[in-house]
Coordinates of C-alpha atoms and ligand atoms in Angstrom, one line a residue:
M728 CA 45.6 74.2 162.1
I729 CA 42.8 71.8 161.0
F730 CA 42.1 71.6 157.3
S731 CA 38.8 70.4 155.7
K732 CA 39.2 67.6 153.3
A733 CA 38.7 70.0 150.4
Q734 CA 41.3 72.4 151.7
H735 CA 43.7 69.6 152.2
K736 CA 43.2 68.5 148.7
M737 CA 43.7 72.1 147.5
R738 CA 47.0 72.3 149.4
L739 CA 48.1 69.0 148.0
V740 CA 47.3 70.1 144.4
S741 CA 49.2 73.4 144.9
F742 CA 52.1 71.5 146.4
V743 CA 52.2 69.2 143.4
A744 CA 52.0 72.2 141.1
L745 CA 54.8 73.8 143.0
L746 CA 56.8 70.6 142.8
A747 CA 56.1 70.6 139.1
T748 CA 57.5 74.1 138.5
A749 CA 60.4 73.4 140.8
T750 CA 61.4 70.2 139.1
L751 CA 60.7 71.7 135.7
V752 CA 63.4 74.2 136.3
A753 CA 65.7 71.6 137.9
G754 CA 65.7 69.0 135.1
D755 CA 62.1 68.7 133.8
G756 CA 61.0 66.1 136.4
L757 CA 57.5 66.1 135.2
D758 CA 58.0 66.8 131.5
W759 CA 61.2 65.0 130.7
W760 CA 59.5 62.2 128.8
K761 CA 57.7 64.5 126.4
T762 CA 60.8 65.1 124.3
A763 CA 63.0 62.3 125.6
L764 CA 65.7 60.6 123.7
I765 CA 65.4 57.0 124.7
Y766 CA 68.3 54.7 123.9
Q767 CA 67.5 50.9 123.8
I768 CA 70.3 48.7 125.2
Y769 CA 70.3 45.0 124.4
P770 CA 72.3 44.1 127.5
R771 CA 73.7 40.9 126.1
S772 CA 75.4 42.8 123.3
F773 CA 76.3 46.2 124.6
K774 CA 79.4 45.9 126.8
D775 CA 80.9 42.9 128.6
S776 CA 82.8 43.8 131.8
D777 CA 84.0 40.3 132.9
G778 CA 85.2 38.6 129.7
D779 CA 82.5 35.9 129.5
G780 CA 81.5 37.1 126.1
I781 CA 78.1 38.3 127.3
G782 CA 77.3 41.9 128.0
D783 CA 76.3 42.9 131.5
L784 CA 75.2 45.6 133.9
N785 CA 78.7 46.7 134.9
G786 CA 79.5 47.0 131.2
I787 CA 76.4 49.2 130.7
K788 CA 77.4 51.3 133.8
S789 CA 80.9 51.9 132.3
K790 CA 79.3 53.3 129.1
L791 CA 76.9 55.7 130.8
P792 CA 79.2 58.7 130.1
Y793 CA 79.2 57.7 126.4
L794 CA 75.4 57.8 126.4
K795 CA 75.2 61.0 128.4
D796 CA 77.6 62.7 126.0
L797 CA 75.5 61.4 123.0
G798 CA 72.5 63.3 124.4
V799 CA 70.5 60.3 125.8
D800 CA 67.9 61.1 128.4
A801 CA 66.9 57.6 129.3
I802 CA 68.0 54.0 128.7
W803 CA 65.6 51.2 128.2
M804 CA 67.3 47.8 128.8
S805 CA 65.9 44.7 127.3
P806 CA 65.1 42.2 130.2
I807 CA 67.9 41.7 132.7
F808 CA 65.9 39.3 134.9
L809 CA 66.5 35.7 136.0
S810 CA 65.8 33.6 132.9
P811 CA 66.9 30.3 131.2
M812 CA 67.4 32.6 128.2
Y813 CA 65.5 30.6 125.7
D814 CA 64.3 33.9 124.3
F815 CA 67.2 35.8 125.8
G816 CA 65.5 37.2 128.8
Y817 CA 62.0 37.6 127.4
D818 CA 61.3 34.4 129.3
I819 CA 61.4 35.4 132.9
T820 CA 61.8 33.1 135.9
D821 CA 61.6 35.7 138.5
Y822 CA 60.6 39.3 137.9
R823 CA 62.5 40.4 141.0
Q824 CA 65.8 38.8 140.4
I825 CA 68.7 39.8 138.1
A826 CA 70.1 37.2 135.8
P827 CA 73.5 36.2 137.2
E828 CA 75.2 36.5 133.7
Y829 CA 74.2 40.2 133.8
G830 CA 75.1 40.8 137.4
T831 CA 73.5 41.2 140.8
M832 CA 70.8 43.4 142.3
A833 CA 73.6 45.4 143.8
D834 CA 75.0 45.9 140.3
F835 CA 71.6 47.1 139.1
E836 CA 71.3 49.5 142.0
A837 CA 74.8 50.8 141.3
L838 CA 73.9 51.3 137.7
L839 CA 70.7 53.1 138.6
A840 CA 72.5 55.4 141.1
E841 CA 75.2 56.2 138.6
A842 CA 72.7 56.9 135.9
K843 CA 70.7 59.2 138.2
K844 CA 73.9 61.0 139.2
I845 CA 74.7 61.9 135.6
G846 CA 71.1 62.6 134.6
V847 CA 70.2 59.5 132.6
R848 CA 66.9 57.8 133.5
V849 CA 66.4 54.0 133.5
I850 CA 63.4 52.4 132.0
Q851 CA 62.8 48.7 132.7
D852 CA 61.5 46.1 130.3
Y853 CA 58.2 44.7 131.6
V854 CA 57.0 41.3 130.1
P855 CA 53.4 40.8 131.3
N856 CA 52.2 38.3 128.7
H857 CA 54.2 35.3 129.8
T858 CA 56.8 34.0 132.2
S859 CA 59.4 31.3 131.8
N860 CA 58.2 27.7 132.3
E861 CA 60.9 27.7 135.0
S862 CA 59.0 30.3 137.0
E863 CA 57.8 29.1 140.4
W864 CA 54.4 30.3 139.5
F865 CA 54.3 28.0 136.5
V866 CA 55.7 25.0 138.3
K867 CA 53.1 25.4 141.0
S868 CA 50.4 25.9 138.4
T869 CA 51.2 22.6 136.7
K870 CA 50.8 21.0 140.2
R871 CA 47.5 22.7 140.7
D872 CA 48.7 24.5 143.8
P873 CA 45.4 26.3 144.7
Q874 CA 47.1 29.8 144.8
Y875 CA 48.5 29.3 141.3
E876 CA 46.1 26.9 139.7
N877 CA 44.6 29.5 137.3
Y878 CA 47.7 31.7 136.7
Y879 CA 48.1 30.3 133.2
V880 CA 45.8 29.5 130.3
W881 CA 45.1 25.8 130.8
A882 CA 42.6 23.7 128.7
D883 CA 41.7 20.1 128.2
G884 CA 42.7 18.5 124.9
V885 CA 40.1 18.0 122.3
R886 CA 39.4 14.8 120.3
G887 CA 40.2 15.4 116.6
A888 CA 38.6 13.8 113.5
D889 CA 41.3 11.1 113.7
G890 CA 39.9 10.1 117.1
L891 CA 43.0 11.2 119.0
I892 CA 43.2 13.8 121.7
G893 CA 45.0 16.9 120.5
P894 CA 45.4 20.6 121.4
P895 CA 42.4 22.6 122.4
S896 CA 42.3 24.7 119.2
N897 CA 44.3 25.3 116.0
W898 CA 46.1 28.3 117.4
I899 CA 49.7 28.9 116.2
S900 CA 52.6 30.3 118.1
I901 CA 54.2 33.6 116.9
F902 CA 57.4 31.5 116.9
R903 CA 55.8 28.6 114.8
N904 CA 53.9 25.4 115.5
S905 CA 51.0 24.9 117.9
A906 CA 50.5 27.5 120.6
W907 CA 49.5 24.7 123.0
E908 CA 51.8 22.4 124.9
Y909 CA 50.8 19.4 126.9
S910 CA 51.8 19.2 130.5
P911 CA 51.8 15.5 131.7
T912 CA 52.0 16.7 135.3
R913 CA 48.8 18.5 135.1
G914 CA 47.2 16.5 132.3
Q915 CA 46.2 19.6 130.4
Y916 CA 47.5 21.9 127.7
Y917 CA 48.8 25.4 128.4
L918 CA 48.9 28.3 125.9
H919 CA 52.2 29.8 124.8
Q920 CA 51.9 32.6 122.2
F921 CA 55.7 32.5 121.9
L922 CA 58.0 29.6 122.9
I923 CA 57.0 26.4 124.7
G924 CA 59.2 27.9 127.5
Q925 CA 57.0 31.0 127.6
P926 CA 53.6 30.1 129.1
D927 CA 51.0 32.8 128.8
L928 CA 49.7 34.3 132.0
N929 CA 46.0 34.3 132.5
Y930 CA 44.7 37.9 132.9
R931 CA 41.2 36.6 133.6
E932 CA 42.6 35.6 136.9
P933 CA 42.5 38.5 139.4
K934 CA 45.5 37.1 141.3
V935 CA 47.6 37.5 138.2
Q936 CA 46.5 41.1 137.7
K937 CA 47.5 41.8 141.3
E938 CA 50.8 39.9 141.1
M939 CA 51.9 41.8 138.0
K940 CA 50.9 45.2 139.6
D941 CA 53.1 44.3 142.5
V942 CA 56.0 43.8 140.0
V943 CA 55.4 47.3 138.7
R944 CA 55.6 48.7 142.2
F945 CA 58.7 46.7 143.1
W946 CA 60.7 48.4 140.3
L947 CA 59.2 51.8 140.9
D948 CA 60.2 51.5 144.6
K949 CA 63.7 50.9 143.4
G950 CA 63.5 54.2 141.5
V951 CA 63.1 53.3 137.8
S952 CA 61.5 56.0 135.6
G953 CA 59.1 53.7 133.8
F954 CA 58.5 50.7 131.7
R955 CA 58.6 49.4 128.1
V956 CA 55.8 46.9 128.0
D957 CA 56.4 43.8 125.9
A958 CA 53.9 42.1 123.5
I959 CA 50.9 43.9 125.0
N960 CA 48.4 43.0 122.3
V961 CA 48.5 39.3 122.8
M962 CA 47.9 39.6 126.5
Y963 CA 44.3 38.3 126.3
E964 CA 42.6 35.5 124.5
V965 CA 38.8 35.0 124.2
D966 CA 37.0 33.7 127.2
P967 CA 35.9 30.1 126.4
K968 CA 32.8 30.8 128.5
N969 CA 31.5 32.7 125.5
F970 CA 32.2 29.8 123.1
G971 CA 30.5 26.9 124.8
G972 CA 33.4 26.3 127.1
K973 CA 35.9 25.7 124.2
Y974 CA 38.6 27.8 122.6
P975 CA 37.4 28.5 119.1
D976 CA 39.6 27.8 116.1
E977 CA 41.0 30.8 114.3
P978 CA 40.1 31.3 110.6
L979 CA 42.7 30.7 107.8
S980 CA 44.4 33.7 106.3
G981 CA 45.1 32.1 102.9
G982 CA 48.8 31.5 103.7
T983 CA 50.6 28.4 102.6
D984 CA 52.7 27.2 105.6
P985 CA 50.4 25.6 108.1
Q986 CA 53.0 25.9 111.0
D987 CA 53.6 29.6 110.4
Y988 CA 51.8 32.2 112.6
E989 CA 50.6 34.0 109.5
Y990 CA 48.7 30.9 108.3
L991 CA 45.8 32.1 110.5
K992 CA 44.0 35.3 111.2
H993 CA 44.0 36.2 114.9
P994 CA 40.6 37.5 116.0
Y995 CA 40.6 35.4 119.2
T996 CA 44.2 35.8 120.4
K997 CA 45.2 39.4 119.5
D998 CA 44.0 43.0 120.2
L999 CA 41.2 42.0 122.5
D1000 CA 39.2 44.9 124.1
E1001 CA 40.1 43.8 127.6
T1002 CA 43.7 44.7 127.1
Y1003 CA 43.3 48.5 127.3
N1004 CA 41.9 48.7 130.8
V1005 CA 44.8 46.7 132.2
V1006 CA 47.2 49.3 130.6
Y1007 CA 45.2 52.1 132.1
D1008 CA 45.4 50.4 135.5
W1009 CA 49.2 50.3 135.3
R1010 CA 49.1 54.0 134.3
D1011 CA 47.2 54.7 137.6
I1012 CA 50.0 53.0 139.6
L1013 CA 52.6 55.0 137.7
D1014 CA 50.7 58.1 138.5
E1015 CA 50.8 57.4 142.2
Y1016 CA 54.6 57.5 142.0
I1017 CA 54.7 60.8 140.2
E1018 CA 53.7 62.4 143.5
K1019 CA 55.8 60.1 145.6
Q1020 CA 59.0 60.5 143.6
G1021 CA 58.4 63.9 142.0
E1022 CA 59.1 62.6 138.6
Y1023 CA 56.9 61.5 135.7
K1024 CA 56.9 57.8 135.2
F1025 CA 57.0 56.7 131.6
M1026 CA 55.2 53.8 129.9
V1027 CA 55.6 52.7 126.3
T1028 CA 53.7 49.7 124.9
E1029 CA 54.8 47.3 122.2
A1030 CA 52.0 46.3 119.8
Y1031 CA 52.4 45.6 116.1
T1032 CA 48.9 46.3 115.0
D1033 CA 46.6 48.7 113.1
L1034 CA 47.0 52.4 113.8
D1035 CA 43.4 52.8 115.1
L1036 CA 43.9 50.0 117.6
M1037 CA 47.3 51.4 118.6
M1038 CA 45.8 54.7 119.5
K1039 CA 43.6 53.1 122.2
Y1040 CA 46.7 52.6 124.3
Y1041 CA 47.0 56.4 124.7
G1042 CA 43.8 56.4 126.7
N1043 CA 40.0 56.4 126.2
G1044 CA 39.1 60.0 127.0
Q1045 CA 38.4 59.1 130.7
R1046 CA 41.6 57.3 131.5
N1047 CA 45.2 57.7 130.5
G1048 CA 47.3 54.9 129.1
S1049 CA 50.7 54.6 127.6
I1050 CA 52.6 55.8 124.6
P1051 CA 52.2 53.1 121.9
F1052 CA 55.4 52.5 120.1
N1053 CA 55.2 54.1 116.6
F1054 CA 56.4 51.5 114.2
V1055 CA 55.5 53.3 111.0
F1056 CA 59.1 53.9 110.1
L1057 CA 59.9 50.2 110.4
G1058 CA 57.0 49.0 108.4
D1059 CA 56.2 51.7 105.9
I1060 CA 59.5 53.2 104.8
K1061 CA 61.4 51.3 102.2
N1062 CA 64.9 51.9 100.7
Q1063 CA 63.2 53.4 97.6
S1064 CA 60.6 55.5 99.4
N1065 CA 60.6 59.0 98.0
A1066 CA 60.0 62.3 99.9
R1067 CA 56.3 62.3 99.4
E1068 CA 55.9 58.8 100.6
I1069 CA 58.0 59.5 103.7
K1070 CA 56.0 62.7 104.4
L1071 CA 52.8 60.6 104.2
V1072 CA 54.2 58.1 106.7
I1073 CA 55.0 60.9 109.1
D1074 CA 51.6 62.5 108.6
K1075 CA 49.9 59.2 109.2
W1076 CA 51.0 59.0 112.8
M1077 CA 50.4 62.7 113.5
T1078 CA 46.9 62.4 112.0
F1079 CA 45.8 59.3 113.9
M1080 CA 47.3 60.5 117.2
P1081 CA 44.7 61.9 119.6
S1082 CA 45.3 65.6 120.1
G1083 CA 47.4 66.6 123.1
K1084 CA 49.2 63.2 123.1
V1085 CA 53.0 62.7 122.7
A1086 CA 54.3 61.2 119.5
N1087 CA 57.3 58.9 119.2
W1088 CA 59.6 57.6 116.5
V1089 CA 61.3 54.3 116.2
N1090 CA 64.0 53.4 113.6
G1091 CA 65.0 50.0 115.0
N1092 CA 64.9 47.6 117.9
H1093 CA 66.3 44.2 118.8
D1094 CA 63.6 42.5 116.7
Q1095 CA 64.2 44.3 113.4
S1096 CA 66.9 44.3 110.8
R1097 CA 69.1 47.3 111.3
L1098 CA 68.4 50.7 109.7
A1099 CA 71.6 50.5 107.5
S1100 CA 70.7 47.0 106.3
R1101 CA 67.0 47.7 105.8
L1102 CA 67.2 51.1 104.1
G1103 CA 70.8 51.4 103.1
T1104 CA 73.7 53.2 104.9
D1105 CA 73.0 56.4 102.9
R1106 CA 69.6 56.7 104.6
V1107 CA 70.8 56.3 108.1
D1108 CA 71.5 60.0 108.8
I1109 CA 68.2 60.8 107.1
M1110 CA 66.2 58.6 109.2
N1111 CA 68.0 59.4 112.4
M1112 CA 67.5 63.1 111.8
L1113 CA 63.8 62.7 111.1
A1114 CA 63.3 60.7 114.3
L1115 CA 65.3 63.3 116.3
L1116 CA 63.6 66.4 115.0
L1117 CA 60.0 65.3 114.8
P1118 CA 57.9 66.1 117.9
G1119 CA 57.9 63.8 120.9
V1120 CA 60.0 60.9 122.0
T1121 CA 62.9 59.4 119.9
C1122 CA 63.8 55.8 120.4
T1123 CA 67.2 54.7 119.2
Y1124 CA 68.4 51.1 119.2
Q1125 CA 72.0 50.7 120.2
G1126 CA 74.4 51.0 117.3
E1127 CA 72.0 53.0 115.0
E1128 CA 73.9 56.1 115.9
I1129 CA 77.0 54.7 114.2
A1130 CA 75.0 53.0 111.4
M1131 CA 75.9 49.5 112.4
T1132 CA 74.8 46.9 109.9
D1133 CA 73.3 43.4 110.4
G1134 CA 76.1 41.0 111.1
Y1135 CA 76.4 37.6 109.4
V1136 CA 75.4 34.8 111.7
S1137 CA 75.8 31.2 110.3
W1138 CA 73.3 28.5 111.0
Q1139 CA 75.8 26.9 113.4
D1140 CA 76.1 30.2 115.4
T1141 CA 72.4 31.0 115.3
K1142 CA 70.8 31.5 118.7
D1143 CA 67.5 33.2 118.1
P1144 CA 64.7 30.7 118.8
Q1145 CA 62.6 32.2 116.1
A1146 CA 65.3 31.2 113.6
C1147 CA 66.1 27.8 115.2
N1148 CA 62.4 26.9 115.1
T1149 CA 62.5 27.0 111.4
N1150 CA 64.8 24.0 111.4
D1151 CA 66.0 25.2 108.1
P1152 CA 69.7 25.7 107.7
I1153 CA 69.1 27.5 104.3
N1154 CA 66.3 29.9 105.0
Y1155 CA 66.6 30.4 108.8
W1156 CA 68.0 33.9 108.3
K1157 CA 64.7 35.2 107.1
K1158 CA 63.4 34.8 110.6
S1159 CA 66.6 35.4 112.5
R1160 CA 67.0 38.4 114.8
D1161 CA 70.6 37.5 115.6
P1162 CA 72.1 39.7 112.9
N1163 CA 70.7 42.9 114.5
R1164 CA 71.8 41.7 117.9
T1165 CA 75.5 41.2 117.3
P1166 CA 77.9 42.9 119.7
F1167 CA 78.3 46.6 119.8
H1168 CA 81.3 48.1 118.0
W1169 CA 83.3 50.3 120.4
D1170 CA 86.6 50.3 118.6
D1171 CA 88.9 48.2 116.3
S1172 CA 90.4 46.1 119.0
K1173 CA 89.6 42.4 119.8
N1174 CA 85.9 41.7 119.7
A1175 CA 85.3 45.3 118.7
G1176 CA 86.1 46.4 122.3
F1177 CA 82.9 44.6 123.4
S1178 CA 84.6 41.8 125.3
T1179 CA 88.1 40.7 126.3
G1180 CA 86.9 37.1 126.2
N1181 CA 88.0 34.4 123.7
S1182 CA 84.6 34.3 122.1
T1183 CA 81.4 36.3 122.2
W1184 CA 77.8 34.9 122.5
L1185 CA 77.1 36.0 118.9
P1186 CA 79.9 36.7 116.5
V1187 CA 81.1 40.3 116.1
A1188 CA 80.2 41.7 112.6
D1189 CA 83.2 41.6 110.4
N1190 CA 83.0 45.3 109.5
Y1191 CA 83.9 46.5 113.0
K1192 CA 87.5 47.4 112.2
T1193 CA 86.3 50.5 110.3
L1194 CA 82.8 50.8 111.6
N1195 CA 83.0 51.6 115.3
V1196 CA 82.5 54.4 117.8
A1197 CA 86.2 55.3 118.3
A1198 CA 86.8 55.7 114.5
Q1199 CA 83.7 57.8 114.2
M1200 CA 84.6 60.0 117.2
N1201 CA 88.0 60.6 115.7
S1202 CA 86.9 61.5 112.2
K1203 CA 85.7 65.0 111.4
K1204 CA 82.5 63.7 109.8
S1205 CA 80.6 60.6 110.8
H1206 CA 77.2 59.2 111.5
Y1207 CA 78.1 59.5 115.2
Q1208 CA 79.0 63.2 115.0
F1209 CA 75.9 63.9 113.0
Y1210 CA 73.7 62.0 115.4
K1211 CA 75.1 63.8 118.3
D1212 CA 74.7 67.3 116.7
V1213 CA 71.1 66.6 115.9
A1214 CA 70.5 65.1 119.4
A1215 CA 71.7 68.5 120.7
L1216 CA 69.2 70.3 118.5
K1217 CA 66.5 68.1 120.0
K1218 CA 67.1 70.0 123.2
T1219 CA 66.3 73.4 121.7
K1220 CA 63.1 75.2 122.4
A1221 CA 62.0 75.0 118.8
V1222 CA 62.3 71.2 118.7
R1223 CA 60.8 70.7 122.1
E1224 CA 57.8 73.0 121.7
G1225 CA 57.7 74.3 118.2
D1226 CA 55.0 73.7 115.5
L1227 CA 55.8 71.1 113.0
D1228 CA 55.7 71.7 109.2
T1229 CA 56.7 68.9 106.8
R1230 CA 56.9 69.8 103.1
T1231 CA 58.2 68.1 100.0
F1232 CA 59.9 70.3 97.4
S1233 CA 60.3 67.5 94.9
Q1234 CA 60.2 63.7 94.8
S1235 CA 63.5 63.7 96.6
I1236 CA 63.5 66.8 98.9
L1237 CA 61.7 66.6 102.2
V1238 CA 61.9 69.5 104.6
L1239 CA 60.9 69.4 108.2
T1240 CA 60.6 72.7 110.1
R1241 CA 60.1 73.4 113.8
L1242 CA 59.2 76.9 114.8
A1243 CA 58.4 78.5 118.1
P1244 CA 58.1 82.2 118.8
G1245 CA 61.1 84.0 120.3
T1246 CA 63.6 81.4 119.6
P1247 CA 65.7 80.3 116.5
G1248 CA 63.8 77.9 114.2
V1249 CA 65.2 74.5 113.3
V1250 CA 65.0 73.0 109.8
G1251 CA 65.9 69.5 108.6
I1252 CA 66.5 69.0 104.9
V1253 CA 66.7 65.6 103.3
N1254 CA 67.9 64.8 99.8
L1255 CA 66.9 61.2 98.9
S1256 CA 68.3 61.3 95.3
D1257 CA 71.7 60.6 93.8
K1258 CA 71.9 64.2 92.6
D1259 CA 72.9 67.4 94.4
E1260 CA 69.9 69.8 94.6
T1261 CA 69.4 73.5 95.4
V1262 CA 66.5 74.1 97.7
D1263 CA 64.6 77.3 98.0
L1264 CA 62.8 77.6 101.3
S1265 CA 61.3 81.1 100.8
S1266 CA 57.8 79.6 100.9
L1267 CA 58.4 79.0 104.6
K1268 CA 57.3 82.6 105.4
L1269 CA 57.9 82.4 109.2
L1270 CA 61.4 81.0 108.9
P1271 CA 64.0 83.8 109.3
P1272 CA 66.2 84.4 106.2
Q1273 CA 69.6 83.5 107.5
L1274 CA 70.4 79.9 108.6
R1275 CA 73.4 78.3 110.1
V1276 CA 74.3 74.6 109.5
A1277 CA 74.0 72.9 112.9
A1278 CA 74.5 69.3 111.8
S1279 CA 75.9 68.0 108.5
G1280 CA 75.4 64.4 107.5
V1281 CA 78.2 62.3 106.1
D1282 CA 77.1 62.9 102.5
C1283 CA 76.7 66.7 102.8
K1284 CA 79.2 69.2 101.4
L1285 CA 77.8 72.1 103.4
E1286 CA 79.8 72.1 106.6
T1287 CA 78.7 72.8 110.2
G1288 CA 78.9 76.5 111.0
T1289 CA 78.3 77.7 107.4
T1290 CA 75.7 80.4 107.1
V1291 CA 73.3 80.2 104.1
N1292 CA 70.4 82.1 102.8
K1293 CA 67.1 80.3 103.0
N1294 CA 66.3 80.9 99.3
S1295 CA 69.2 78.9 98.0
I1296 CA 70.6 76.0 100.0
Q1297 CA 72.9 73.4 98.4
V1298 CA 71.9 69.9 99.5
S1299 CA 74.2 67.2 98.2
A1300 CA 73.0 63.7 97.1
H1301 CA 71.8 61.6 100.1
C1302 CA 72.5 64.5 102.4
A1303 CA 70.6 65.0 105.7
I1304 CA 71.3 68.5 107.0
A1305 CA 69.9 70.4 110.0
L1306 CA 70.0 74.2 110.2
Q1307 CA 69.1 76.7 112.8
S1308 CA 67.9 80.2 112.0
V1309 CA 70.4 83.0 112.9
S1310 CA 67.6 85.2 114.3
N1311 CA 64.6 84.3 116.4
C1312 CA 61.4 83.1 114.9
C1313 CA 58.4 84.9 114.2
Ligands
LIG879 C1 58.5 41.1 122.1 C2 60.0 41.2 122.2 C3 60.7 40.0 121.5 C4 60.3 38.8 122.2 C5 58.8 38.7 122.3 C6 58.3 37.7 123.3 O1 58.1 41.1 120.8 O2 60.4 42.4 121.6 O3 62.1 40.1 121.5 O4 60.8 37.7 121.6 O5 58.1 39.9 122.7 O6 58.5 38.1 124.6
LIG880 MG1 79.8 39.5 131.0

């Protein structure tokens, strides 16, 4: 039979549609990401399998059953690639090789295969802004190898008022001091928005664009389910062609520390318009693989920026992009925020997000102080529940499910280059990300069950004897148990598809409701105060009258399984509680 082009296309479309329905039934192949629970692993600190004090791929593989059991749909691992580890893997020597301290490519493939087998997807960290200065590309670029000559952002020095040649502009690195470093080999300066060891790639060079697309394909061919894209909004700097061949100085912000990134505003090095099309191009590549591998390929981008700019990553109406990480919980919720303030923060994202797009909620990552340390341990259940019951994707950083706290790391033990660059043994901790990267607490044995080694790359936090997974699994009530119960609710139809209603009943009571027709509704109630309160939900007309407690936070007196009437629910001080209606909604 010979098909016309149009017929062929039709058949292909219906085949893909068929595939969509088939895989939807057999594990949501095309829709899995829309309500995914994504668990961030910081490989160095998750589980060490060989006793060298550094977490590794085999360690992660051994803990997949724990993650599956917790309700995790996908893991995102911070970079596992060959690197001198100045920025602990965010400085990549070769995007296609595994760092030996984390394992081998065979170990990665075994991890991926095992994850697939038990139904956990793997998302790779993708660091497009910069490589390591040990990358072959960079070494060749310093030598002006014609293929690599323009791979990085190179510029001549500029004569300053003092008559001496200095950096091309006043730009400051996010990690302190000049963003330019001189290369004696090349006789020019190169740009590094982060460390000296992290030279910025030049996205105005088409060869770089192609090279980095090939990296995306390499990992998709291996079978990963998507990417977390690092530091996307510093990918471009202005084109000197538009500034008389020079890089223009950035204006002062009014700050006081001339070596600090915040000393300047960043109109020429951040959030440039050119960025979005590159993201949309990557999306196109991912889309090719949806057909090839019968699975949606996920992309989430990291940009700390204004909400309106963030929304551009979603797409521009014509082209699709990524999900931009939603950092409103990190920046806008404080330990004193009341119910109304928290509701506004939730509403903010939902209001800005273009219609039809998928939301996401982030309570922590390897760059931020931990939830328990930032907001207080009594708010961990609350924030975890909100992130799990709100529509869309939940991103949980390792350890937040057990309410780990920031560990103490002395100046001597400090490893984070952002802290080391302060050169300040007193105030370094203000910049340090080490406390939120200390090893994971599995149990109360040596090194918290993280490693059998004599020492660990960062010290284990001293509260691990009581604060660990094993203890929380064995106790009747714990952050872990609560997290797991709420994660199970995330899989219900109401939370996957239901309408969202958020309401405050007082300064301290916030109620989140998810209702879909023909299925039990789900309600999350939060009490932010020090006093027990009685909550009357009868104003939620569509919510059926009888509710059963499905998840009860560590501070709640109402136990799981108890049935209550919606017009009078006892919510203890600091309690986060999730209920499911006994009858179907609406
Ligand atoms: C991102 C990473 C951070 C890293 C930086 C440079 O912000 O999350 O850990 O230091 O990019 O790659
Ligand atoms: Mg190891």
